[in-house]
Amino acid sequence: MTRRPTDAEFAAIAQGYDPDPARSLSLRSDAYTEAAWHRIDRQAIMARSWQWLCHAEKLRDPGDFVTADIAGQPVVVIRGRDGILRGFYNVCRHRAHMLLTGEGNTTRMLCPYHAWVYRLDGRLARAPHTEHLEDFDAGSICLEPVQAEEFCGFVFVNLDADAPPLARQAGDLETEIRHWAPDIETLTHGHRLTYDIRANWKTVVDNFLECYHCPTAHRDFCTLIEMDTYKVTTHGIWSSHMAEAGNSPNSAYDVSNATVRTHAVWWLWPNTCLMRYPGRSSMIVMNVLPVAEDRTFETYDFFLETPEPDATERDAIRYLDEVLQAEDIALCETVQKGMASPAFTQGRIVADPDGSGLSEHAMHHFHGLVLDAYAQAARA
């Protein structure tokens, strides 16, 4: 069980934050370096928010399933014979063994430990050698549910049984994404990149949410897009980051034949980023997973028009992997070391009232949501 923060601990971690980004300091360094806050992040944020699982293409047919670890908990999402998408803890009700691994298609969920069998709707169908047990009602046994929801062509799960639907929490996000990516449902998985980063997950998200560092650290990226068109807008639990592709040759990758000319990015609380880079129609999902107070596992999944990237997409993937990500990971790992230094506690938010990309107001918005989650944990 995770200990909730005391009122005094919450007051200390919230010190310096102001709702007005022009008056605010950043989140305090303890939130990035102390194991206690990492545990609170996992329980109060990851276990109570909508977590990205996969593209809906993996769960279209009855029996299709995907397993995952969500905030340290094993879950499975499966399409029922009735067409309904359901999520469960991937835990047998007999002796707690996991039922399924990986992803695929099945007609039943068979526990590999003692062969208890569950239907696709989670109800127990058969339990060998239980006919002589007293007060044993197989019909009353069902896997423990978790929330699962299709949203913008993707599947999300939430361990919090009381959480409102993601579509309700996200407001106009789906409308905006579908405006810029109307074919999102028909895209297919084409590539995955993975990274093990020696930094807190919030350090990684902070870095993603501001392009104030781009002219200094990402000079190739600043030729890929027109920086003077970069606009960042914050909303309830998400923010949008929009810019036009560059109109002259760039040093990132060739976009001269691009059919998509807008760099459109959406960050969704707390750790999912949906990105549409210039090129062919596509969607990149960045998922940021906390491992420890100083370690993050990050994935980039590329959803494309075809299962195989074309030449331009291969070049874009190379640029993202070998250049942009290499630059960002080096920044994050250096910042993490600085966070642990006695020389740093928190810094000033640099906010542009016009909402340009050269501003940290989306990072400040993220910090406010983190502090809201901490406050809720302290009151629990």
Short mmCIF file of C-alpha atoms in Angstrom, two decimals:
data_model
loop_
_atom_site.label_atom_id
_atom_site.label_comp_id
_atom_site.label_asym_id
_atom_site.label_seq_id
_atom_site.Cartn_x
_atom_site.Cartn_y
_atom_site.Cartn_z
CA MET A 1 0.00 0.00 0.00
CA THR A 2 1.30 3.44 -0.91
CA ARG A 3 1.40 5.96 1.90
CA ARG A 4 -0.56 9.09 1.02
CA PRO A 5 1.25 12.42 1.36
CA THR A 6 0.57 14.36 4.51
CA ASP A 7 -0.83 17.87 4.37
CA ALA A 8 2.59 19.22 5.29
CA GLU A 9 4.30 17.20 2.55
CA PHE A 10 1.81 18.41 -0.02
CA ALA A 11 2.24 22.03 1.09
CA ALA A 12 6.00 21.66 0.73
CA ILE A 13 5.89 20.07 -2.75
CA ALA A 14 3.40 22.72 -3.98
CA GLN A 15 5.50 25.62 -2.74
CA GLY A 16 6.33 28.14 -5.46
CA TYR A 17 3.64 27.02 -7.90
CA ASP A 18 1.19 29.72 -9.00
CA PRO A 19 -1.84 29.13 -11.25
CA ASP A 20 -0.57 32.00 -13.41
CA PRO A 21 2.42 30.69 -15.40
CA ALA A 22 3.86 34.20 -15.60
CA ARG A 23 4.17 34.20 -11.81
CA SER A 24 5.02 30.55 -11.20
CA LEU A 25 8.03 28.46 -10.36
CA SER A 26 8.36 24.91 -11.67
CA LEU A 27 7.54 21.74 -9.76
CA ARG A 28 10.02 21.20 -6.96
CA SER A 29 12.94 18.83 -7.51
CA ASP A 30 11.88 16.43 -4.73
CA ALA A 31 9.00 15.31 -6.97
CA TYR A 32 11.60 14.14 -9.50
CA THR A 33 14.17 12.55 -7.19
CA GLU A 34 12.52 11.00 -4.14
CA ALA A 35 11.29 7.40 -4.18
CA ALA A 36 8.27 8.35 -2.06
CA TRP A 37 6.96 10.69 -4.75
CA HIS A 38 7.60 8.07 -7.42
CA ARG A 39 5.38 5.66 -5.49
CA ILE A 40 2.71 8.34 -5.19
CA ASP A 41 2.99 9.03 -8.94
CA ARG A 42 2.35 5.38 -9.64
CA GLN A 43 -0.62 5.05 -7.31
CA ALA A 44 -2.22 8.50 -7.42
CA ILE A 45 -1.58 9.29 -11.11
CA MET A 46 -0.89 6.18 -13.23
CA ALA A 47 -3.38 3.93 -11.42
CA ARG A 48 -6.12 6.58 -11.60
CA SER A 49 -5.77 7.89 -15.15
CA TRP A 50 -6.45 6.61 -18.66
CA GLN A 51 -3.44 4.69 -19.94
CA TRP A 52 -2.76 4.03 -23.62
CA LEU A 53 -2.78 0.35 -24.59
CA CYS A 54 -2.80 -0.10 -28.38
CA HIS A 55 -4.42 0.78 -31.69
CA ALA A 56 -7.95 -0.57 -32.03
CA GLU A 57 -6.79 -2.73 -34.97
CA LYS A 58 -5.48 -5.28 -32.46
CA LEU A 59 -8.90 -5.70 -30.83
CA ARG A 60 -11.38 -5.67 -33.70
CA ASP A 61 -12.55 -9.30 -33.76
CA PRO A 62 -14.19 -11.49 -31.08
CA GLY A 63 -11.46 -13.19 -29.06
CA ASP A 64 -8.79 -10.59 -29.86
CA PHE A 65 -6.84 -9.73 -26.70
CA VAL A 66 -3.92 -7.59 -25.55
CA THR A 67 -2.19 -7.89 -22.16
CA ALA A 68 -0.19 -5.18 -20.42
CA ASP A 69 1.24 -3.98 -17.13
CA ILE A 70 -0.59 -0.87 -15.97
CA ALA A 71 0.81 0.88 -12.89
CA GLY A 72 2.33 -2.43 -11.82
CA GLN A 73 -0.89 -4.38 -12.33
CA PRO A 74 -1.40 -7.13 -14.95
CA VAL A 75 -4.42 -6.44 -17.17
CA VAL A 76 -5.99 -7.95 -20.25
CA VAL A 77 -8.38 -6.29 -22.70
CA ILE A 78 -10.45 -8.64 -24.85
CA ARG A 79 -13.22 -8.39 -27.44
CA GLY A 80 -16.23 -10.51 -26.44
CA ARG A 81 -18.37 -12.67 -28.70
CA ASP A 82 -21.00 -9.95 -28.33
CA GLY A 83 -18.59 -7.39 -29.79
CA ILE A 84 -18.12 -5.59 -26.46
CA LEU A 85 -14.59 -4.58 -25.44
CA ARG A 86 -13.86 -5.50 -21.83
CA GLY A 87 -10.90 -5.10 -19.51
CA PHE A 88 -9.96 -7.33 -16.60
CA TYR A 89 -7.16 -7.85 -14.15
CA ASN A 90 -5.20 -10.65 -15.80
CA VAL A 91 -5.41 -12.70 -12.61
CA CYS A 92 -7.14 -16.04 -12.03
CA ARG A 93 -9.62 -15.95 -9.14
CA HIS A 94 -8.33 -19.31 -7.87
CA ARG A 95 -4.63 -18.84 -7.10
CA ALA A 96 -3.76 -15.52 -8.82
CA HIS A 97 -1.85 -16.90 -11.81
CA MET A 98 -1.91 -14.76 -14.98
CA LEU A 99 -4.29 -16.12 -17.58
CA LEU A 100 -2.96 -14.77 -20.88
CA THR A 101 0.34 -13.39 -22.13
CA GLY A 102 1.20 -11.13 -25.02
CA GLU A 103 -1.55 -10.58 -27.57
CA GLY A 104 -3.54 -12.66 -30.02
CA ASN A 105 -6.91 -14.33 -30.42
CA THR A 106 -8.55 -16.93 -28.20
CA THR A 107 -11.90 -18.61 -27.67
CA ARG A 108 -11.49 -18.71 -23.90
CA MET A 109 -9.18 -17.66 -21.09
CA LEU A 110 -7.52 -20.79 -19.71
CA CYS A 111 -5.41 -20.54 -16.57
CA PRO A 112 -2.16 -22.46 -17.18
CA TYR A 113 -1.85 -23.29 -13.47
CA HIS A 114 -4.97 -25.33 -12.64
CA ALA A 115 -6.97 -25.11 -15.89
CA TRP A 116 -9.76 -22.89 -14.67
CA VAL A 117 -11.53 -21.61 -17.77
CA TYR A 118 -13.15 -18.19 -18.19
CA ARG A 119 -15.46 -17.03 -20.97
CA LEU A 120 -14.57 -13.96 -22.99
CA ASP A 121 -16.93 -11.91 -20.80
CA GLY A 122 -14.88 -12.87 -17.72
CA ARG A 123 -17.31 -15.38 -16.21
CA LEU A 124 -15.94 -18.66 -14.92
CA ALA A 125 -16.95 -21.50 -17.26
CA ARG A 126 -15.19 -24.50 -15.74
CA ALA A 127 -13.18 -25.30 -12.62
CA PRO A 128 -11.90 -28.91 -12.62
CA HIS A 129 -12.62 -31.14 -9.61
CA THR A 130 -14.76 -28.63 -7.73
CA GLU A 131 -18.03 -30.56 -7.93
CA HIS A 132 -17.71 -31.81 -4.34
CA LEU A 133 -16.89 -28.46 -2.76
CA GLU A 134 -19.42 -27.01 -0.36
CA ASP A 135 -20.83 -23.52 -0.95
CA PHE A 136 -18.97 -23.20 -4.25
CA ASP A 137 -20.94 -21.41 -6.96
CA ALA A 138 -18.97 -21.26 -10.19
CA GLY A 139 -21.62 -19.04 -11.73
CA SER A 140 -20.91 -16.28 -9.24
CA ILE A 141 -17.19 -16.08 -10.03
CA CYS A 142 -15.95 -13.53 -12.58
CA LEU A 143 -12.65 -11.86 -13.31
CA GLU A 144 -12.15 -8.49 -11.65
CA PRO A 145 -12.96 -5.79 -14.23
CA VAL A 146 -11.00 -2.71 -15.23
CA GLN A 147 -12.28 0.07 -17.44
CA ALA A 148 -11.47 -0.14 -21.16
CA GLU A 149 -12.43 2.46 -23.76
CA GLU A 150 -11.91 3.06 -27.47
CA PHE A 151 -10.90 6.66 -28.11
CA CYS A 152 -9.72 8.18 -31.39
CA GLY A 153 -8.92 4.79 -32.89
CA PHE A 154 -6.92 3.66 -29.84
CA VAL A 155 -7.69 1.64 -26.73
CA PHE A 156 -7.11 3.00 -23.24
CA VAL A 157 -7.57 1.40 -19.82
CA ASN A 158 -8.11 2.80 -16.34
CA LEU A 159 -7.70 0.91 -13.06
CA ASP A 160 -9.93 3.42 -11.27
CA ALA A 161 -13.44 1.98 -11.38
CA ASP A 162 -14.91 5.41 -10.60
CA ALA A 163 -13.05 7.37 -13.27
CA PRO A 164 -15.29 9.20 -15.77
CA PRO A 165 -15.03 8.05 -19.40
CA LEU A 166 -12.00 9.37 -21.24
CA ALA A 167 -14.18 10.87 -23.97
CA ARG A 168 -15.91 12.98 -21.32
CA GLN A 169 -12.71 13.99 -19.55
CA ALA A 170 -10.97 14.94 -22.80
CA GLY A 171 -13.68 17.28 -24.04
CA ASP A 172 -12.97 18.44 -27.60
CA LEU A 173 -9.74 16.45 -28.03
CA GLU A 174 -11.30 13.73 -30.19
CA THR A 175 -12.93 16.29 -32.47
CA GLU A 176 -9.61 18.06 -32.97
CA ILE A 177 -7.61 14.87 -33.61
CA ARG A 178 -10.15 13.54 -36.10
CA HIS A 179 -10.11 16.88 -37.90
CA TRP A 180 -6.38 16.62 -38.52
CA ALA A 181 -6.23 12.81 -38.79
CA PRO A 182 -9.55 11.64 -40.29
CA ASP A 183 -8.08 8.28 -41.30
CA ILE A 184 -6.76 7.42 -37.86
CA GLU A 185 -8.95 4.28 -37.64
CA THR A 186 -7.45 2.79 -40.82
CA LEU A 187 -3.77 3.32 -39.98
CA THR A 188 -1.75 0.24 -39.15
CA HIS A 189 1.27 -0.43 -36.95
CA GLY A 190 4.52 -0.03 -38.86
CA HIS A 191 7.39 0.35 -36.38
CA ARG A 192 8.30 0.66 -32.69
CA LEU A 193 11.21 2.41 -31.00
CA THR A 194 12.02 1.80 -27.31
CA TYR A 195 14.17 3.76 -24.89
CA ASP A 196 15.39 3.21 -21.34
CA ILE A 197 15.99 6.71 -19.97
CA ARG A 198 17.86 7.54 -16.78
CA ALA A 199 15.44 10.24 -15.73
CA ASN A 200 12.13 10.65 -13.93
CA TRP A 201 9.06 10.33 -16.15
CA LYS A 202 8.06 13.91 -15.35
CA THR A 203 11.44 15.13 -16.59
CA VAL A 204 10.68 13.41 -19.90
CA VAL A 205 7.18 14.92 -20.13
CA ASP A 206 8.48 18.38 -19.16
CA ASN A 207 10.97 18.25 -22.00
CA PHE A 208 8.31 17.17 -24.49
CA LEU A 209 5.89 19.93 -23.54
CA GLU A 210 8.09 22.92 -24.33
CA CYS A 211 10.03 23.94 -27.40
CA TYR A 212 11.79 26.79 -25.61
CA HIS A 213 14.86 24.55 -25.84
CA CYS A 214 14.42 23.76 -29.56
CA PRO A 215 16.47 26.58 -31.13
CA THR A 216 19.39 25.63 -28.88
CA ALA A 217 19.12 21.84 -28.75
CA HIS A 218 17.14 20.82 -31.88
CA ARG A 219 18.44 22.89 -34.76
CA ASP A 220 17.42 20.27 -37.35
CA PHE A 221 13.87 20.23 -35.99
CA CYS A 222 13.72 24.00 -36.29
CA THR A 223 14.29 23.62 -40.04
CA LEU A 224 11.61 20.90 -40.33
CA ILE A 225 8.84 23.27 -39.18
CA GLU A 226 8.20 26.99 -39.35
CA MET A 227 8.93 28.00 -35.77
CA ASP A 228 7.04 31.29 -36.10
CA THR A 229 3.83 29.26 -36.69
CA TYR A 230 4.32 27.09 -33.58
CA LYS A 231 1.30 27.49 -31.28
CA VAL A 232 0.69 25.69 -27.98
CA THR A 233 -2.76 25.64 -26.39
CA THR A 234 -3.69 24.03 -23.05
CA HIS A 235 -7.05 22.45 -22.25
CA GLY A 236 -8.40 20.49 -19.27
CA ILE A 237 -6.31 17.29 -19.40
CA TRP A 238 -4.52 17.86 -22.71
CA SER A 239 -2.58 20.35 -24.77
CA SER A 240 -2.11 20.84 -28.50
CA HIS A 241 1.16 21.78 -30.22
CA MET A 242 0.72 22.90 -33.84
CA ALA A 243 3.08 24.18 -36.50
CA GLU A 244 3.38 24.26 -40.28
CA ALA A 245 6.03 22.24 -42.09
CA GLY A 246 8.98 24.22 -43.38
CA ASN A 247 8.78 25.69 -46.87
CA SER A 248 12.46 25.24 -47.70
CA PRO A 249 14.91 22.31 -47.62
CA ASN A 250 15.59 21.14 -44.07
CA SER A 251 18.29 19.14 -42.32
CA ALA A 252 15.92 16.66 -40.60
CA TYR A 253 14.30 14.66 -43.42
CA ASP A 254 12.84 15.39 -46.84
CA VAL A 255 9.23 16.62 -46.78
CA SER A 256 9.14 17.98 -50.33
CA ASN A 257 6.51 15.41 -51.34
CA ALA A 258 4.60 15.44 -48.06
CA THR A 259 0.83 15.16 -48.22
CA VAL A 260 0.58 16.11 -44.54
CA ARG A 261 2.00 19.63 -44.11
CA THR A 262 1.04 20.28 -40.48
CA HIS A 263 3.06 19.20 -37.48
CA ALA A 264 0.24 18.35 -35.07
CA VAL A 265 0.91 17.04 -31.57
CA TRP A 266 -1.45 16.33 -28.69
CA TRP A 267 -0.35 15.55 -25.15
CA LEU A 268 -2.91 13.66 -23.06
CA TRP A 269 -2.62 13.53 -19.28
CA PRO A 270 -0.56 12.06 -17.84
CA ASN A 271 1.87 10.24 -20.13
CA THR A 272 0.59 9.78 -23.69
CA CYS A 273 1.57 11.91 -26.70
CA LEU A 274 -0.08 11.61 -30.12
CA MET A 275 2.00 13.08 -32.94
CA ARG A 276 1.41 13.66 -36.65
CA TYR A 277 4.67 14.62 -38.34
CA PRO A 278 4.92 16.04 -41.89
CA GLY A 279 4.96 13.31 -44.55
CA ARG A 280 2.37 10.69 -45.44
CA SER A 281 -0.64 10.26 -43.20
CA SER A 282 0.49 8.75 -39.92
CA MET A 283 0.20 8.88 -36.16
CA ILE A 284 3.02 8.37 -33.70
CA VAL A 285 2.16 7.44 -30.11
CA MET A 286 4.76 8.22 -27.47
CA ASN A 287 4.10 6.47 -24.18
CA VAL A 288 6.09 7.44 -21.08
CA LEU A 289 6.16 4.77 -18.36
CA PRO A 290 7.61 5.39 -14.87
CA VAL A 291 10.03 2.68 -13.70
CA ALA A 292 11.77 4.36 -10.76
CA GLU A 293 12.29 7.88 -9.48
CA ASP A 294 15.26 8.17 -11.88
CA ARG A 295 14.27 5.80 -14.68
CA THR A 296 11.65 5.87 -17.45
CA PHE A 297 10.72 3.40 -20.19
CA GLU A 298 9.53 5.14 -23.34
CA THR A 299 8.00 3.75 -26.52
CA TYR A 300 7.36 5.32 -29.92
CA ASP A 301 4.79 3.43 -32.00
CA PHE A 302 4.40 4.46 -35.64
CA PHE A 303 0.98 3.93 -37.24
CA LEU A 304 1.17 4.33 -41.00
CA GLU A 305 -0.86 3.96 -44.18
CA THR A 306 0.96 0.66 -44.86
CA PRO A 307 2.59 -1.96 -42.60
CA GLU A 308 6.00 -1.08 -44.01
CA PRO A 309 7.37 2.47 -43.85
CA ASP A 310 8.12 4.11 -47.19
CA ALA A 311 11.50 5.70 -47.91
CA THR A 312 10.52 9.07 -46.43
CA GLU A 313 9.11 7.43 -43.30
CA ARG A 314 12.26 5.36 -42.86
CA ASP A 315 14.25 8.56 -43.02
CA ALA A 316 11.88 10.24 -40.54
CA ILE A 317 12.17 7.29 -38.15
CA ARG A 318 15.96 7.45 -38.47
CA TYR A 319 15.89 11.17 -37.69
CA LEU A 320 13.60 10.74 -34.68
CA ASP A 321 15.63 7.83 -33.32
CA GLU A 322 19.21 8.84 -34.04
CA VAL A 323 18.97 12.63 -33.81
CA LEU A 324 15.90 14.06 -32.06
CA GLN A 325 15.54 11.37 -29.40
CA ALA A 326 19.28 11.21 -28.82
CA GLU A 327 19.26 14.95 -28.20
CA ASP A 328 16.24 14.81 -25.87
CA ILE A 329 17.43 11.83 -23.87
CA ALA A 330 20.80 13.50 -23.27
CA LEU A 331 18.97 16.62 -22.09
CA CYS A 332 16.65 14.68 -19.76
CA GLU A 333 19.41 12.61 -18.21
CA THR A 334 21.50 15.72 -17.58
CA VAL A 335 18.51 17.54 -16.07
CA GLN A 336 17.84 14.55 -13.80
CA LYS A 337 21.37 14.79 -12.42
CA GLY A 338 20.86 18.49 -11.84
CA MET A 339 17.55 17.82 -10.06
CA ALA A 340 19.43 15.70 -7.51
CA SER A 341 21.97 18.44 -6.91
CA PRO A 342 21.80 20.63 -3.77
CA ALA A 343 22.22 23.55 -6.16
CA PHE A 344 18.68 23.24 -7.52
CA THR A 345 15.19 23.22 -6.03
CA GLN A 346 12.99 24.75 -8.73
CA GLY A 347 13.23 27.31 -11.52
CA ARG A 348 11.12 30.05 -13.04
CA ILE A 349 8.53 29.17 -15.67
CA VAL A 350 9.16 31.09 -18.90
CA ALA A 351 5.72 31.86 -20.30
CA ASP A 352 4.74 33.64 -23.50
CA PRO A 353 1.25 35.19 -23.23
CA ASP A 354 0.77 34.56 -26.98
CA GLY A 355 1.22 30.80 -26.48
CA SER A 356 4.13 30.34 -28.86
CA GLY A 357 6.26 27.23 -29.00
CA LEU A 358 9.03 29.19 -27.26
CA SER A 359 7.17 29.00 -23.96
CA GLU A 360 6.82 26.67 -20.97
CA HIS A 361 3.13 27.26 -20.27
CA ALA A 362 2.17 23.68 -21.32
CA MET A 363 4.77 22.35 -18.88
CA HIS A 364 3.27 24.59 -16.20
CA HIS A 365 -0.18 23.19 -17.08
CA PHE A 366 1.22 19.66 -16.57
CA HIS A 367 2.67 20.65 -13.19
CA GLY A 368 -0.75 21.91 -12.12
CA LEU A 369 -2.32 18.56 -12.97
CA VAL A 370 0.41 16.74 -11.04
CA LEU A 371 -0.23 18.91 -8.00
CA ASP A 372 -3.99 18.37 -8.34
CA ALA A 373 -3.37 14.60 -8.21
CA TYR A 374 -1.10 15.02 -5.18
CA ALA A 375 -3.73 17.14 -3.43
CA GLN A 376 -6.38 14.50 -4.10
CA ALA A 377 -4.05 11.81 -2.73
CA ALA A 378 -3.44 13.87 0.39
CA ARG A 379 -7.20 14.20 0.97
CA ALA A 380 -7.92 10.49 0.40
#
